[in-house]
Amino acid sequence: MSLATEQGSLAAEQNSLAAEQDLEHEPGQLADARGPVEVFGIRHHGPGSARSLVAALDAYAPDCVLVEGPPDADALLRFVGDEDLVPPVALLAYAPEEPRVAAFWPFAGFSPEWQAVRWARRHDVEVAFCDLPASATLAPREATLLDEVPDDEPDEDAPDGDDGTDGPSAVDLLLGAATARGPEAEARRRLASRDPLAALAQAGGYDDAERWWEDVVEGRLDSSSPFPLVLEAMGELRRLVGQRRGRHGENEARREAYMRQTIRAALKRGRTRVAVVCGAWHAPVLTAPLGPAAPDARLLRGLPRRKVVCTWVPWTHRRLAAASGYGAGITSPGWYAHLFEAPDVPVTRWLTAVAGELRGRDLPVSSASVIEAVRLAETLATLRGRPLAGLTEVTDATRAVLCDGDELALRYVTDRLVVGERLGDVPASVPTVPLEADLLATTRRLRLKREPTARALDLDLRRGIDRERSQLFHRLRLLELGWAKPGQSDVQATGTFRETWRLAWQPELAVAVVEAAVWGTTVESAATARVASVVAGQSLVELATTVERCLLAGLPDALARLLEACADQAARDADVVHLMEALPALARAARYGDVRGTDTGALRQTAEVLVRRTCAGLGRATTGLDEDSAVRVRDLVDAVHAAVGLLAAEGDDGGVRAEWLATLQALADRRDLAPLLQGRLTRLLVDAELVDDAPERLHRALSYGSPAPTKAAWVEGFFTDGAVLLVHDPALRALLDGWVRGLADAEFTDVLPLVRRTFGTFSTAQRRALAQRLAHGDPVPSVTGTDRLADLAAPALATVETILAAGRDA
């Protein structure tokens, strides 16, 4: 007889025995016959386990339900059943003095533990958690010699499959433990130690533990309870593995000791039918008789503790997935949720949902295709000997029929449905830190939803609600809460009144909110305190950046302190490079404040002081620069030039802009200036209409006597982002074209990368226009630019004069 056949015979025998017991006893009599403690070994987040568990609890009718979880959170179980507590959710336990020390216990709607708690609340039965407390789990512990032993190393003294009984059990036959010896037995022990379900799946002839579990538990078509068989199987696995060693084994022993102590306490309180819901691996050591309590008490004595706080937080299906790193994760949370919520015709309902998702992506899917896909999935299940079409079959049917073999469309379905992005919800009555309560109230007032799927949000800062949203997002960034991040808009628009953000709420942000709560009870006060804490010790550049972010966040109290610190630091900092790096952020902040109506007088004054100090020291900063330093200073000069343009008022010829341009004029003619800088300063002066001899300057820069790389550096400085000059100024274009044509082969090879880098800053359209001008050989015009403009405007002026004359006559 094969292992698979033996497994089927064993399951059939167990189902038949359970059915006979159901016929011979009433529910109350059956519960009494089964004893004071019943252990239900489940798989975390298994819909089949959850459905079977609810039926088993109905049959057993316990007066106390103990669920694997931290007892510190027992007070939060009263919220289960509240219509506003919508799974997936998670219990969050954290140390208030060190919020980063935290742990989550996730629950989905199809989690057996969640259904057990709901059953107890629905039947008004005592319910509590029975695992090791979070205060012990999160407590600091010292390293011991046990930590030197690998967690998956089996005990050398553990039994090798022969426990002295007369003959092998049914599970012994499945595992082959009664006949396997040597390396084969050792391999089985290691596999069972690492993944008990994988060991059972392998014994049943499966190479995939997920598929085995779906066939045996999730896809079961009969109504018998799987828990007795699971209990026996896990008992045999534990006997095969023996006592695990290392930190994992030590922690496991303490957890199970605490669970037994919790069961004893329930019996001591007079409970007569205690239902224990725990991971299947722990079930064999929790069944009656529990044995003496003294060894468990000794094991738990001196257990380190720390103060913890527990609360409910929203969770997502994606965070339940094993791919997220969750130790008890599953591969397909969305599929499991569907199996639990749609037990009737699940395949038909699933493929209908798949068709809906594909149609939402404008992919044509007909009703006939859905019917064909259902038939294919059921046929595949029959051919593969499965009781019900599983995820593998519906995925194959989706790929072949609904997606026409398109793997991209299939991945979209997998991401949207098989894994899913469902986000739970927590009622406002759940205890939480004040900062979280204020953030939740603010998001509701601003009509913002916490969603796990990233989405773009375009804000128009001329609207009041969008202005408040922007301030909230900037405050959260100051608190290092990454819910909202700046993004790129799909809308083509210019102006400082528009912002684009990408929003994506992740469950881990709950811990970040708790960490940020040490700064204040509201988002505004916390952000203000956070800014005040980083003022000391920051450089001038960091202070300027923080000033900009603080202004965008709408924090006037923090802004006043920052400006004072920025002014003091600027007075002490003699490095011109630091001044130039800090100026752009201050200029942007001053300009952006005008949009929000913020008074930026003090900010503008500080920025103008930085401009004047930069002008005074720029000559020293540009002396004796190597190539890399010249590039850096060139970029800083560009940034300062743009910042000065933001600060300058219209018609302010005697202000900072005039002083800055005068400084550039004085530097542009220096012979010791780096060619890259000399070309760039000349270009800035041309744009400011302070230089009218650009062709002559270019001619001197490209004349004989200078090496080709030096000429190329001047060209790069002048023409970077300057395609318009070349397109519309034939004289400059002719000079540059003649210089390139006159280069020797060796010189051309040397300067080609530099010239290509310069022309790489031009857009495709600009390069095309320039090529057309060069191809047509546009001659230098014989008339001046002013005369040419007058000739072009003459017809329009004549028309306007005619219209005005007609109006006067009328």
Short mmCIF file of C-alpha atoms in Angstrom, two decimals, residues 390-759:
data_model
loop_
_atom_site.label_atom_id
_atom_site.label_comp_id
_atom_site.label_asym_id
_atom_site.label_seq_id
_atom_site.Cartn_x
_atom_site.Cartn_y
_atom_site.Cartn_z
CA GLY A 390 -7.22 24.99 -5.59
CA LEU A 391 -5.21 28.09 -6.26
CA THR A 392 -2.92 26.25 -8.67
CA GLU A 393 -5.84 25.11 -10.82
CA VAL A 394 -7.63 28.48 -10.92
CA THR A 395 -4.33 30.20 -11.70
CA ASP A 396 -3.67 27.82 -14.59
CA ALA A 397 -7.22 28.39 -15.86
CA THR A 398 -6.81 32.15 -15.54
CA ARG A 399 -3.56 32.13 -17.47
CA ALA A 400 -4.86 29.89 -20.27
CA VAL A 401 -8.42 31.19 -20.75
CA LEU A 402 -8.81 34.67 -19.27
CA CYS A 403 -5.32 36.06 -19.86
CA ASP A 404 -4.50 34.24 -23.11
CA GLY A 405 -1.08 33.36 -21.72
CA ASP A 406 -0.22 36.97 -20.84
CA GLU A 407 2.02 36.74 -17.76
CA LEU A 408 1.81 40.49 -17.10
CA ALA A 409 -1.97 40.33 -16.79
CA LEU A 410 -1.65 37.25 -14.59
CA ARG A 411 0.78 39.04 -12.27
CA TYR A 412 -1.70 41.89 -11.97
CA VAL A 413 -4.43 39.44 -10.91
CA THR A 414 -2.04 37.80 -8.45
CA ASP A 415 -1.12 41.12 -6.89
CA ARG A 416 -4.69 42.41 -6.69
CA LEU A 417 -6.58 39.25 -5.73
CA VAL A 418 -4.32 36.39 -4.64
CA VAL A 419 -2.37 38.58 -2.22
CA GLY A 420 -4.70 41.55 -1.96
CA GLU A 421 -4.42 44.98 -0.36
CA ARG A 422 -7.30 44.84 2.10
CA LEU A 423 -6.72 47.18 5.06
CA GLY A 424 -8.46 46.68 8.38
CA ASP A 425 -10.09 49.33 10.54
CA VAL A 426 -9.96 50.08 14.25
CA PRO A 427 -12.67 51.97 16.18
CA ALA A 428 -11.85 55.32 17.76
CA SER A 429 -12.74 53.90 21.19
CA VAL A 430 -9.66 51.65 21.22
CA PRO A 431 -7.04 53.09 23.61
CA THR A 432 -4.13 54.65 21.77
CA VAL A 433 -1.55 57.41 22.15
CA PRO A 434 -2.93 60.99 21.91
CA LEU A 435 -0.87 61.69 18.78
CA GLU A 436 -2.58 58.84 16.91
CA ALA A 437 -6.00 60.12 18.01
CA ASP A 438 -5.18 63.63 16.75
CA LEU A 439 -3.81 62.27 13.48
CA LEU A 440 -6.93 60.16 12.96
CA ALA A 441 -9.24 63.12 13.67
CA THR A 442 -7.22 65.36 11.33
CA THR A 443 -7.29 62.88 8.46
CA ARG A 444 -11.05 62.51 8.81
CA ARG A 445 -11.52 66.28 8.83
CA LEU A 446 -9.36 66.64 5.72
CA ARG A 447 -11.11 63.69 4.01
CA LEU A 448 -7.96 61.59 3.73
CA LYS A 449 -8.16 57.79 3.76
CA ARG A 450 -5.47 55.45 4.96
CA GLU A 451 -4.98 53.04 2.10
CA PRO A 452 -2.24 50.46 1.61
CA THR A 453 -2.18 50.94 -2.17
CA ALA A 454 -0.01 53.84 -3.26
CA ARG A 455 -1.96 56.63 -4.95
CA ALA A 456 -1.08 60.12 -6.16
CA LEU A 457 -2.76 63.18 -4.73
CA ASP A 458 -2.49 66.55 -6.52
CA LEU A 459 -2.92 69.58 -4.27
CA ASP A 460 -3.84 73.11 -5.32
CA LEU A 461 -2.47 75.32 -2.55
CA ARG A 462 -4.91 78.09 -3.46
CA ARG A 463 -7.65 75.94 -1.89
CA GLY A 464 -7.96 75.95 1.88
CA ILE A 465 -8.37 72.19 2.35
CA ASP A 466 -5.41 71.39 0.08
CA ARG A 467 -3.27 73.91 1.94
CA GLU A 468 -4.07 72.15 5.22
CA ARG A 469 -3.36 68.76 3.68
CA SER A 470 0.03 70.00 2.49
CA GLN A 471 0.87 71.30 5.95
CA LEU A 472 -0.13 67.95 7.49
CA PHE A 473 2.07 66.00 5.07
CA HIS A 474 5.06 68.28 5.70
CA ARG A 475 4.58 67.95 9.46
CA LEU A 476 4.50 64.18 9.19
CA ARG A 477 7.75 64.29 7.21
CA LEU A 478 9.36 66.31 10.00
CA LEU A 479 8.24 63.54 12.38
CA GLU A 480 9.70 60.92 9.99
CA LEU A 481 6.29 59.37 9.35
CA GLY A 482 6.45 58.14 5.76
CA TRP A 483 2.74 58.02 4.95
CA ALA A 484 3.02 60.82 2.36
CA LYS A 485 6.05 61.41 0.14
CA PRO A 486 6.58 64.04 -2.59
CA GLY A 487 5.84 62.65 -6.04
CA GLN A 488 5.60 63.54 -9.70
CA SER A 489 2.30 64.71 -11.11
CA ASP A 490 0.77 63.44 -14.33
CA VAL A 491 -0.81 66.88 -14.80
CA GLN A 492 1.32 69.26 -16.84
CA ALA A 493 1.23 72.49 -14.85
CA THR A 494 3.70 75.11 -13.67
CA GLY A 495 3.68 77.36 -10.64
CA THR A 496 4.43 77.03 -6.95
CA PHE A 497 0.76 76.57 -6.06
CA ARG A 498 0.75 72.88 -7.01
CA GLU A 499 2.10 69.92 -5.03
CA THR A 500 1.91 66.20 -5.74
CA TRP A 501 2.14 63.54 -3.04
CA ARG A 502 2.14 59.76 -3.08
CA LEU A 503 0.20 58.24 -0.19
CA ALA A 504 0.62 54.66 1.06
CA TRP A 505 -0.20 53.62 4.62
CA GLN A 506 1.76 50.66 5.94
CA PRO A 507 0.96 48.91 9.24
CA GLU A 508 4.48 49.50 10.56
CA LEU A 509 3.70 53.22 10.69
CA ALA A 510 1.70 52.49 13.85
CA VAL A 511 5.01 52.00 15.66
CA ALA A 512 6.42 55.18 14.10
CA VAL A 513 3.40 57.12 15.43
CA VAL A 514 4.03 55.75 18.91
CA GLU A 515 7.69 56.79 18.66
CA ALA A 516 6.73 60.28 17.53
CA ALA A 517 4.25 60.61 20.40
CA VAL A 518 7.11 61.48 22.76
CA TRP A 519 7.29 64.91 21.08
CA GLY A 520 3.68 65.99 21.69
CA THR A 521 0.01 65.11 21.84
CA THR A 522 -0.93 66.68 18.49
CA VAL A 523 0.75 66.58 15.09
CA GLU A 524 1.49 70.32 15.20
CA SER A 525 2.95 70.34 18.71
CA ALA A 526 4.95 67.19 18.07
CA ALA A 527 6.44 68.57 14.84
CA THR A 528 7.27 71.88 16.58
CA ALA A 529 9.04 70.08 19.42
CA ARG A 530 10.85 67.81 16.98
CA VAL A 531 12.19 70.81 15.05
CA ALA A 532 13.27 72.55 18.26
CA SER A 533 15.21 69.45 19.33
CA VAL A 534 17.38 69.42 16.19
CA VAL A 535 18.31 73.11 16.14
CA ALA A 536 21.38 72.65 18.29
CA GLY A 537 24.33 71.15 16.49
CA GLN A 538 22.99 71.55 12.94
CA SER A 539 25.13 73.07 10.21
CA LEU A 540 24.03 76.14 8.29
CA VAL A 541 22.91 74.03 5.32
CA GLU A 542 20.88 71.70 7.55
CA LEU A 543 19.30 74.68 9.33
CA ALA A 544 18.35 76.28 6.00
CA THR A 545 16.78 73.03 4.79
CA THR A 546 14.85 72.70 8.05
CA VAL A 547 13.68 76.32 7.72
CA GLU A 548 12.20 75.52 4.31
CA ARG A 549 10.47 72.38 5.58
CA CYS A 550 9.23 74.22 8.69
CA LEU A 551 7.70 77.00 6.62
CA LEU A 552 5.96 74.49 4.36
CA ALA A 553 4.63 72.72 7.45
CA GLY A 554 3.12 75.91 8.85
CA LEU A 555 4.97 75.95 12.19
CA PRO A 556 5.45 79.65 13.08
CA ASP A 557 6.79 79.03 16.60
CA ALA A 558 9.48 76.67 15.39
CA LEU A 559 10.26 78.96 12.44
CA ALA A 560 11.12 81.89 14.71
CA ARG A 561 13.68 79.84 16.63
CA LEU A 562 15.12 78.43 13.44
CA LEU A 563 15.63 81.85 11.87
CA GLU A 564 17.50 83.04 14.95
CA ALA A 565 19.72 79.97 14.87
CA CYS A 566 20.24 80.34 11.11
CA ALA A 567 21.27 84.00 11.46
CA ASP A 568 23.70 83.19 14.27
CA GLN A 569 25.22 80.29 12.36
CA ALA A 570 25.56 82.40 9.19
CA ALA A 571 27.40 85.10 11.16
CA ARG A 572 29.87 82.54 12.50
CA ASP A 573 30.35 80.50 9.30
CA ALA A 574 33.10 81.98 7.14
CA ASP A 575 32.97 79.27 4.46
CA VAL A 576 31.47 80.80 1.30
CA VAL A 577 30.58 77.35 -0.02
CA HIS A 578 28.39 76.74 3.03
CA LEU A 579 26.68 80.09 2.50
CA MET A 580 25.99 79.24 -1.14
CA GLU A 581 24.62 75.80 -0.24
CA ALA A 582 22.27 77.27 2.36
CA LEU A 583 20.91 80.16 0.28
CA PRO A 584 18.67 78.28 -2.24
CA ALA A 585 16.58 76.64 0.49
CA LEU A 586 16.02 80.00 2.23
CA ALA A 587 15.09 81.67 -1.06
CA ARG A 588 12.60 78.92 -1.96
CA ALA A 589 11.08 79.16 1.50
CA ALA A 590 10.64 82.92 1.18
CA ARG A 591 9.07 82.59 -2.27
CA TYR A 592 6.79 79.71 -1.28
CA GLY A 593 5.62 81.57 1.78
CA ASP A 594 4.06 84.19 -0.49
CA VAL A 595 1.67 81.55 -1.85
CA ARG A 596 0.47 80.58 1.62
CA GLY A 597 0.22 84.17 2.80
CA THR A 598 2.94 83.62 5.43
CA ASP A 599 4.96 86.59 6.62
CA THR A 600 8.50 85.90 5.40
CA GLY A 601 10.07 89.27 6.10
CA ALA A 602 12.60 87.92 8.59
CA LEU A 603 13.36 85.00 6.31
CA ARG A 604 13.98 87.29 3.32
CA GLN A 605 16.24 89.49 5.43
CA THR A 606 18.36 86.49 6.46
CA ALA A 607 18.61 85.34 2.83
CA GLU A 608 19.73 88.78 1.65
CA VAL A 609 22.48 88.80 4.28
CA LEU A 610 23.71 85.48 2.90
CA VAL A 611 23.73 86.91 -0.65
CA ARG A 612 25.86 89.88 0.38
CA ARG A 613 28.29 87.68 2.31
CA THR A 614 28.51 85.37 -0.71
CA CYS A 615 29.31 88.31 -2.99
CA ALA A 616 32.07 89.44 -0.65
CA GLY A 617 33.74 86.03 -0.53
CA LEU A 618 33.07 84.59 -3.97
CA GLY A 619 36.38 85.86 -5.37
CA ARG A 620 38.36 83.85 -2.82
CA ALA A 621 36.19 80.76 -3.34
CA THR A 622 36.90 80.72 -7.11
CA THR A 623 40.69 80.95 -6.90
CA GLY A 624 42.92 77.99 -7.74
CA LEU A 625 40.17 75.45 -8.45
CA ASP A 626 40.84 72.08 -9.99
CA GLU A 627 38.41 70.50 -12.48
CA ASP A 628 36.14 68.80 -9.93
CA SER A 629 36.02 71.86 -7.67
CA ALA A 630 35.18 74.06 -10.64
CA VAL A 631 32.19 71.85 -11.49
CA ARG A 632 30.93 72.06 -7.90
CA VAL A 633 31.32 75.85 -7.71
CA ARG A 634 29.63 76.18 -11.13
CA ASP A 635 26.59 74.29 -9.82
CA LEU A 636 26.51 76.43 -6.66
CA VAL A 637 26.73 79.64 -8.72
CA ASP A 638 23.76 78.48 -10.80
CA ALA A 639 21.76 77.71 -7.64
CA VAL A 640 22.59 81.08 -6.05
CA HIS A 641 21.74 82.88 -9.29
CA ALA A 642 18.30 81.24 -9.30
CA ALA A 643 17.84 82.06 -5.61
CA VAL A 644 18.71 85.71 -6.19
CA GLY A 645 16.12 85.80 -8.94
CA LEU A 646 13.49 84.59 -6.43
CA LEU A 647 14.50 87.22 -3.88
CA ALA A 648 14.74 90.17 -6.26
CA ALA A 649 11.73 92.47 -6.54
CA GLU A 650 10.63 94.01 -9.83
CA GLY A 651 12.57 97.18 -10.64
CA ASP A 652 14.93 96.65 -7.70
CA ASP A 653 18.13 97.66 -9.53
CA GLY A 654 19.92 98.64 -6.32
CA GLY A 655 19.13 95.48 -4.40
CA VAL A 656 20.75 92.08 -3.99
CA ARG A 657 20.32 91.22 -7.67
CA ALA A 658 22.36 94.24 -8.80
CA GLU A 659 25.06 93.44 -6.24
CA TRP A 660 25.19 89.80 -7.35
CA LEU A 661 25.43 90.68 -11.07
CA ALA A 662 28.17 93.24 -10.36
CA THR A 663 30.13 90.51 -8.59
CA LEU A 664 29.74 88.20 -11.61
CA GLN A 665 30.90 90.97 -13.96
CA ALA A 666 34.04 91.51 -11.90
CA LEU A 667 34.84 87.81 -11.88
CA ALA A 668 34.09 87.03 -15.53
CA ASP A 669 37.14 88.92 -16.83
CA ARG A 670 39.64 87.35 -14.46
CA ARG A 671 42.30 85.45 -16.38
CA ASP A 672 43.03 83.07 -13.50
CA LEU A 673 39.41 81.88 -13.40
CA ALA A 674 38.72 78.28 -14.38
CA PRO A 675 37.52 78.10 -18.03
CA LEU A 676 34.34 76.30 -17.00
CA LEU A 677 33.44 79.09 -14.57
CA GLN A 678 34.48 81.81 -16.99
CA GLY A 679 32.16 80.44 -19.65
CA ARG A 680 29.33 80.03 -17.17
CA LEU A 681 29.59 83.55 -15.75
CA THR A 682 29.65 84.96 -19.27
CA ARG A 683 26.49 83.05 -20.08
CA LEU A 684 24.70 84.35 -16.93
CA LEU A 685 25.67 87.91 -17.84
CA VAL A 686 24.39 87.42 -21.41
CA ASP A 687 21.05 86.23 -20.04
CA ALA A 688 20.95 89.33 -17.80
CA GLU A 689 21.65 91.53 -20.88
CA LEU A 690 24.84 92.87 -19.32
CA VAL A 691 27.13 91.51 -22.06
CA ASP A 692 26.66 92.33 -25.72
CA ASP A 693 29.93 90.98 -27.05
CA ALA A 694 29.30 87.25 -26.57
CA PRO A 695 30.61 86.32 -30.06
CA GLU A 696 33.86 88.19 -29.42
CA ARG A 697 34.31 86.48 -26.03
CA LEU A 698 33.66 83.08 -27.60
CA HIS A 699 36.14 83.91 -30.36
CA ARG A 700 38.84 84.79 -27.80
CA ALA A 701 38.12 81.60 -25.81
CA LEU A 702 38.48 79.46 -28.94
CA SER A 703 41.51 81.27 -30.37
CA TYR A 704 44.94 79.71 -30.79
CA GLY A 705 47.20 79.39 -27.77
CA SER A 706 44.93 77.39 -25.47
CA PRO A 707 44.73 73.59 -25.33
CA ALA A 708 41.60 71.95 -26.67
CA PRO A 709 40.30 70.72 -23.25
CA THR A 710 40.47 74.29 -21.93
CA LYS A 711 38.40 75.52 -24.86
CA ALA A 712 35.93 72.68 -24.41
CA ALA A 713 35.51 73.57 -20.72
CA TRP A 714 34.68 77.19 -21.63
CA VAL A 715 32.17 75.95 -24.23
CA GLU A 716 30.58 73.61 -21.68
CA GLY A 717 30.20 76.40 -19.15
CA PHE A 718 28.67 78.79 -21.68
CA PHE A 719 26.39 76.49 -23.66
CA THR A 720 25.07 74.09 -21.00
CA ASP A 721 21.27 74.43 -21.20
CA GLY A 722 21.86 77.07 -23.84
CA ALA A 723 20.38 75.57 -26.97
CA VAL A 724 18.24 78.68 -27.57
CA LEU A 725 21.38 80.78 -27.98
CA LEU A 726 22.81 78.48 -30.62
CA VAL A 727 19.51 78.14 -32.49
CA HIS A 728 18.81 81.87 -32.72
CA ASP A 729 22.31 83.40 -32.84
CA PRO A 730 24.02 82.54 -36.15
CA ALA A 731 27.26 84.27 -35.14
CA LEU A 732 27.74 82.07 -32.08
CA ARG A 733 26.74 79.01 -34.07
CA ALA A 734 29.20 79.79 -36.85
CA LEU A 735 32.07 80.33 -34.40
CA LEU A 736 31.38 77.07 -32.56
CA ASP A 737 30.96 75.14 -35.80
CA GLY A 738 34.18 76.55 -37.22
CA TRP A 739 36.11 75.67 -34.06
CA VAL A 740 34.91 72.07 -34.14
CA ARG A 741 35.70 71.76 -37.85
CA GLY A 742 39.21 73.08 -37.29
CA LEU A 743 40.18 70.58 -34.60
CA ALA A 744 42.89 68.10 -35.43
CA ASP A 745 42.02 64.41 -35.14
CA ALA A 746 43.78 64.00 -31.76
CA GLU A 747 42.20 67.18 -30.35
CA PHE A 748 38.75 66.15 -31.60
CA THR A 749 39.09 62.82 -29.80
CA ASP A 750 40.05 64.59 -26.58
CA VAL A 751 37.23 67.15 -26.52
CA LEU A 752 34.45 64.98 -27.96
CA PRO A 753 33.25 63.69 -24.54
CA LEU A 754 33.12 67.24 -23.17
CA VAL A 755 31.21 68.59 -26.15
CA ARG A 756 28.80 65.65 -26.12
CA ARG A 757 28.19 66.24 -22.41
CA THR A 758 27.30 69.85 -23.20
CA PHE A 759 24.93 68.97 -26.01
#
